Every structure is written in C-alpha cells, then in structure tokens.
PDB file of C-alpha atoms in Angstrom:
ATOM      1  CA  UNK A   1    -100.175   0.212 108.506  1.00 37.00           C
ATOM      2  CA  UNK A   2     -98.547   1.779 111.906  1.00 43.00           C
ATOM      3  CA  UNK A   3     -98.156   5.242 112.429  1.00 46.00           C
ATOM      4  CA  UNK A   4     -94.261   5.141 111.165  1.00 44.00           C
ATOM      5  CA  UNK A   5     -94.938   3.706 108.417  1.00 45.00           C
ATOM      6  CA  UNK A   6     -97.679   6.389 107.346  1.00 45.00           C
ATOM      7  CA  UNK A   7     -95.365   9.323 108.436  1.00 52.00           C
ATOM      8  CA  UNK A   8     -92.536   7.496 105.908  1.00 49.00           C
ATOM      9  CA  UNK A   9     -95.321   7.993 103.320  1.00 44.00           C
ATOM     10  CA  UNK A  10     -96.561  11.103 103.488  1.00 52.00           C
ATOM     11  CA  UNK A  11     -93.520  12.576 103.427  1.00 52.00           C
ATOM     12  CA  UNK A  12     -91.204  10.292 101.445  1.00 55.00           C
ATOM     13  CA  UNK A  13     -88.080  10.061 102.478  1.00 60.00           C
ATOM     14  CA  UNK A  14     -85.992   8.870 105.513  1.00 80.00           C
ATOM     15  CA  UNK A  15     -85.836  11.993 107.556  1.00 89.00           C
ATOM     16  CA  UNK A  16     -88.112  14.947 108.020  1.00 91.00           C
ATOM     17  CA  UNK A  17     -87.357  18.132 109.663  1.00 92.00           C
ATOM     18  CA  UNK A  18     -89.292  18.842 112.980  1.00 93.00           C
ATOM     19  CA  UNK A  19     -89.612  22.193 114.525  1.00 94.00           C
ATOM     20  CA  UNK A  20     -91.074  21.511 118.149  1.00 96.00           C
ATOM     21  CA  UNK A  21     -92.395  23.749 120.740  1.00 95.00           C
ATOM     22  CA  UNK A  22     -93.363  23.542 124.130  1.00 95.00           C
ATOM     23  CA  UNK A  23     -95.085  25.513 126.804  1.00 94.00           C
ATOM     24  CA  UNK A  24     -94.836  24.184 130.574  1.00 94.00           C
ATOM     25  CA  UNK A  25     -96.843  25.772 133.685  1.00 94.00           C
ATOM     26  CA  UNK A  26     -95.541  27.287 135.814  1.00 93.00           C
ATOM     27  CA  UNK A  27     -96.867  25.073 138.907  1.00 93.00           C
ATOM     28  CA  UNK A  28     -95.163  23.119 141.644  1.00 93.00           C
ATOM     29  CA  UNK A  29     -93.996  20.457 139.303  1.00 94.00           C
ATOM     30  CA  UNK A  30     -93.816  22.627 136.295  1.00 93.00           C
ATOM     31  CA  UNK A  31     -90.022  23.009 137.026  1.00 94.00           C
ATOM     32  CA  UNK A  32     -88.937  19.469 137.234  1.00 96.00           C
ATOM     33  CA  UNK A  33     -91.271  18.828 133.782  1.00 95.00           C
ATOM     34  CA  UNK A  34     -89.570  21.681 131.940  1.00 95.00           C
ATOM     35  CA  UNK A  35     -86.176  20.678 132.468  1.00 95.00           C
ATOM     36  CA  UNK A  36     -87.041  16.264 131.884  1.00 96.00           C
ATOM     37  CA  UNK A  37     -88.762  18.057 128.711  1.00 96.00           C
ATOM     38  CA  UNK A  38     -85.405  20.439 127.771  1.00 97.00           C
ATOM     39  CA  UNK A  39     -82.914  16.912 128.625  1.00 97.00           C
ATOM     40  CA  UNK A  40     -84.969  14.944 126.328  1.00 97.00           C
ATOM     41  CA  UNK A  41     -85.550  17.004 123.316  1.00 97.00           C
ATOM     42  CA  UNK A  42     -81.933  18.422 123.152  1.00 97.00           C
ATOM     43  CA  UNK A  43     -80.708  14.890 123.032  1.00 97.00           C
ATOM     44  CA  UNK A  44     -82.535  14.575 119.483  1.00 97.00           C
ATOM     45  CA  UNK A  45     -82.896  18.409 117.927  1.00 97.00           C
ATOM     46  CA  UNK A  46     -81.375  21.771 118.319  1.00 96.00           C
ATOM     47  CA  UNK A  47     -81.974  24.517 120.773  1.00 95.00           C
ATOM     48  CA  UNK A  48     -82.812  27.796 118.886  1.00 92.00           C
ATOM     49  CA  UNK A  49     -84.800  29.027 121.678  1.00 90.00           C
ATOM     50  CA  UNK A  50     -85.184  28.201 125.802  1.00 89.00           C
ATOM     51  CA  UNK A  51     -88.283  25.967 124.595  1.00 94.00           C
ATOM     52  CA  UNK A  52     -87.964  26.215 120.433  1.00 96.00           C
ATOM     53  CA  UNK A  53     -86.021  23.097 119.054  1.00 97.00           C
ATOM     54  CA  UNK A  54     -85.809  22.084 115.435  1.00 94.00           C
ATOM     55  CA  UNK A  55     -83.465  19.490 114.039  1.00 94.00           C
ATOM     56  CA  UNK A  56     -83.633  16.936 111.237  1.00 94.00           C
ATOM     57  CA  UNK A  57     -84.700  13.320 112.520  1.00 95.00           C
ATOM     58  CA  UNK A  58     -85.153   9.742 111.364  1.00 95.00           C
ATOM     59  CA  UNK A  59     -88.457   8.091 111.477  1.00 92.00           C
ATOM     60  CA  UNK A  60     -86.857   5.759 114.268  1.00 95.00           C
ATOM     61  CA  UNK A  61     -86.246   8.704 116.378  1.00 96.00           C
ATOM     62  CA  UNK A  62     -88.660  10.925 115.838  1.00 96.00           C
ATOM     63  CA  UNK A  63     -90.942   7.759 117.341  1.00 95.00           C
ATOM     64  CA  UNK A  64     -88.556   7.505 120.528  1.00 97.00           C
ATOM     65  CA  UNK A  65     -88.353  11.239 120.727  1.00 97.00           C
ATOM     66  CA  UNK A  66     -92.000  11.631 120.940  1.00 96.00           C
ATOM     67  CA  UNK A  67     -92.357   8.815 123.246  1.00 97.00           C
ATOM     68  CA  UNK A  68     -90.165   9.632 125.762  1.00 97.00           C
ATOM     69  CA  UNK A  69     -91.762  13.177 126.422  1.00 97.00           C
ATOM     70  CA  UNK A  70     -95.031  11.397 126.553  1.00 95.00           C
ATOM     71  CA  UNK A  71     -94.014  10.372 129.590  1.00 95.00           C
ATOM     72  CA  UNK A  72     -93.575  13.959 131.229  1.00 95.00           C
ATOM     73  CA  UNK A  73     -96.192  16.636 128.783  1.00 94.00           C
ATOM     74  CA  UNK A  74     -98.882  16.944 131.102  1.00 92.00           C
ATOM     75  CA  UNK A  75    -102.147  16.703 129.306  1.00 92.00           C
ATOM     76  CA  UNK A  76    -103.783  18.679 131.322  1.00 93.00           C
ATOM     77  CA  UNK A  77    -102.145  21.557 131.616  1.00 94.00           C
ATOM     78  CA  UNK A  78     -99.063  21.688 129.096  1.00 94.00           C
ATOM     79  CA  UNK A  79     -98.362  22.005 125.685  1.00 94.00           C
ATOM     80  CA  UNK A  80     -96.238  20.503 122.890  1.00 95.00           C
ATOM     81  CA  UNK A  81     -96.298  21.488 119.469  1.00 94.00           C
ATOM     82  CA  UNK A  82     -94.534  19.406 116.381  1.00 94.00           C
ATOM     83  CA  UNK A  83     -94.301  20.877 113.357  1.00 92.00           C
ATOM     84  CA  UNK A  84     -93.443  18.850 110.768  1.00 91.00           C
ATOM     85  CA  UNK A  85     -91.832  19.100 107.051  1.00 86.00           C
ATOM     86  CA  UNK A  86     -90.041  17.190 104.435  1.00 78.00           C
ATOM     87  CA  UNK A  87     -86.635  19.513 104.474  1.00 69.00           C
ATOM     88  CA  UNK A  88     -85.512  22.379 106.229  1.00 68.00           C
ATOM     89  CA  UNK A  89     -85.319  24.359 102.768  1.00 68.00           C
ATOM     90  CA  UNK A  90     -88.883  24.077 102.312  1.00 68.00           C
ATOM     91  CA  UNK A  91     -89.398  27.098 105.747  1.00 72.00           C
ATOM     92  CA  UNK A  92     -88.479  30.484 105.139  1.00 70.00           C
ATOM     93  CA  UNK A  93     -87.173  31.815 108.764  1.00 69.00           C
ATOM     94  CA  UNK A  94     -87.314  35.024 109.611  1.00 67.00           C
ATOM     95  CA  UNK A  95     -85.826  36.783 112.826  1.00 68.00           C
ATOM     96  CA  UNK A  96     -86.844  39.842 114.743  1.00 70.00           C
ATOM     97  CA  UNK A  97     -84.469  40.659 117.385  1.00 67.00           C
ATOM     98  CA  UNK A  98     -81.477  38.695 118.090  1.00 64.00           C
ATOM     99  CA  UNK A  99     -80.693  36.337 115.449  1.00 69.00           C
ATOM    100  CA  UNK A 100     -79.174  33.410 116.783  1.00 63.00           C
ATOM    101  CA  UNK A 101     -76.337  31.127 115.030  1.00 60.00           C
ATOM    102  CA  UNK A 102     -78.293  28.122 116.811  1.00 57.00           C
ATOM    103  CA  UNK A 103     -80.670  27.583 113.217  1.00 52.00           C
ATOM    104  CA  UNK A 104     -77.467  26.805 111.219  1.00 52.00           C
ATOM    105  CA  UNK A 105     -76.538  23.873 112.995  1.00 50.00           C
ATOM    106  CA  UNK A 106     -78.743  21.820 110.973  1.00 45.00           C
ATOM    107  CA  UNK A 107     -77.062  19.120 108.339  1.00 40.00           C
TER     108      UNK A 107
END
C-alpha cells in the first residue's frame, strides 16, 4: 500500500487539514530557498504567518505539495514541519498579539 493510500486511511476522508511550518537559514542561498519555499506553499494553503501556512488539501495535493518543496528544504540545514489533522474544527487556535483575519479563510 503507497504512502497516499495509508494517509487516506488513517485519517478517513478525502481531505485533511495541514498546518505547515518552515524555518530557512539565513545563508547565501537561504534567500532564494525561502521565497521558492513561500511561491510553492501559498499556491496550495494559506498564509497566516511570513512562514506559518495552513489550508485544507486533497490527498492528490498534499503529495505534489510536499514534493515540490522537496526539491528546495535543505536537509541539512532547514526545517519543515507538517502538521497534520482530519478537520480544522478538531484545533483550538489561540492568538497572542495581533490576531490575523488570514485563519478564516479556510472552507
């Protein structure tokens, strides 16, 4: 069974709700990484932060998504976090600071 198929699975349904995180260094090409990185990710999920995205995503895409910025994530030296649910309602969000209308554009 391929890794879509398993994700389908576990979480049973035809979307799940990715939060995803990244942290680029600050190097020589760390520029040119963070904004292929920014291009990429905004074409599937939401901006809430300068490198905080969340959205809702199909299995499909979630696959291209993640290949795409496996291309540019340097392993050894940058980060990228997925967090993954079933549904949005299943997170309770909390803000401190500025809370930012960017979190309700989620279907």
């Amino acid at each position: 069974m391929g890794k879509k198929n398993i994700l389908a699975l576990e979480f049973g349904g035809d979307f799940i709700y990715v939060i995803l995180v990244y942290d680029i260094v600050a190097d020589e090409e760390g520029a040119k990484v963070s904004r292929n990185i920014y291009k990429i990710t905004k074409r599937y999920l939401y901006p809430v932060q300068k490198s905080v995205f969340e959205g809702n995503l199909s299995e499909l895409n979630f696959q291209k998504l993640k290949h795409e910025l496996n291309k540019y994530i340097r392993k050894d030296r940058d980060s990228l976090i997925i967090f993954i649910s079933r549904d949005e309602k299943w997170l309770n969000k909390q803000f401190l600071g500025v809370e930012d209308d960017n979190t309700n554009n989620i279907f």
